[in-house]
Steps between C-alpha positions, in 0.01 A plus 500: 500500500836551332650644816457161670718334236818690585794299639438628854134406496570164337740428785234597755245279325744208506581552868131521591416182308794310650405613852134407460585156362764442770270611783216280378747212466622555854139500617438168326818356647390607850159346437667167417707524818189584704324197357798290607449601864700822542250720687708817467475478121126575510575866574751519215248334269290816524784747542678438167190557283441826690852607399413414138183712522707789640738480202206511257342797682827696498560412135158636406553810717833575331341472156207724601740758641694497174184552295349767726825679581606444860482832689679349802828476307514872416669756722285777648511832314571701816705367788350640816677544831356268764260670736696375798802715405298817550358364824853425625610854414203639695582279798865610495399865474258458791765326713750779432250755622406304811838368616816652354723254691319201352522656154876553543542139609300377198717709267809350667368146441415582140854631444650184652275289280601686185870471590473126555344458153785692336757248626322206333 
């Protein structure tokens, strides 16, 4: 529990509490306006408390991730080449075998593309 008392976490706790109180206050304000005859405010009467619930859910999720150790924030041990790169190489190799003129044109376009990036 000590880790949730660091300055960063205390700031997050304060922000979450302020947001929840503000969103519930906005919902109450919209409810008063809806009671006064503003029909559009009925939607906001329910929307603001939903925002407050979302803040509470995310606050709890952040604390659970801190306790359990969030695996999503860690980089993968091995960076793999995307499978599509190998597929593209196979397609290029196949095109070069089938149509040498098309392969030469594609190499020309690739060279033009690389030269245009060098000027930037």
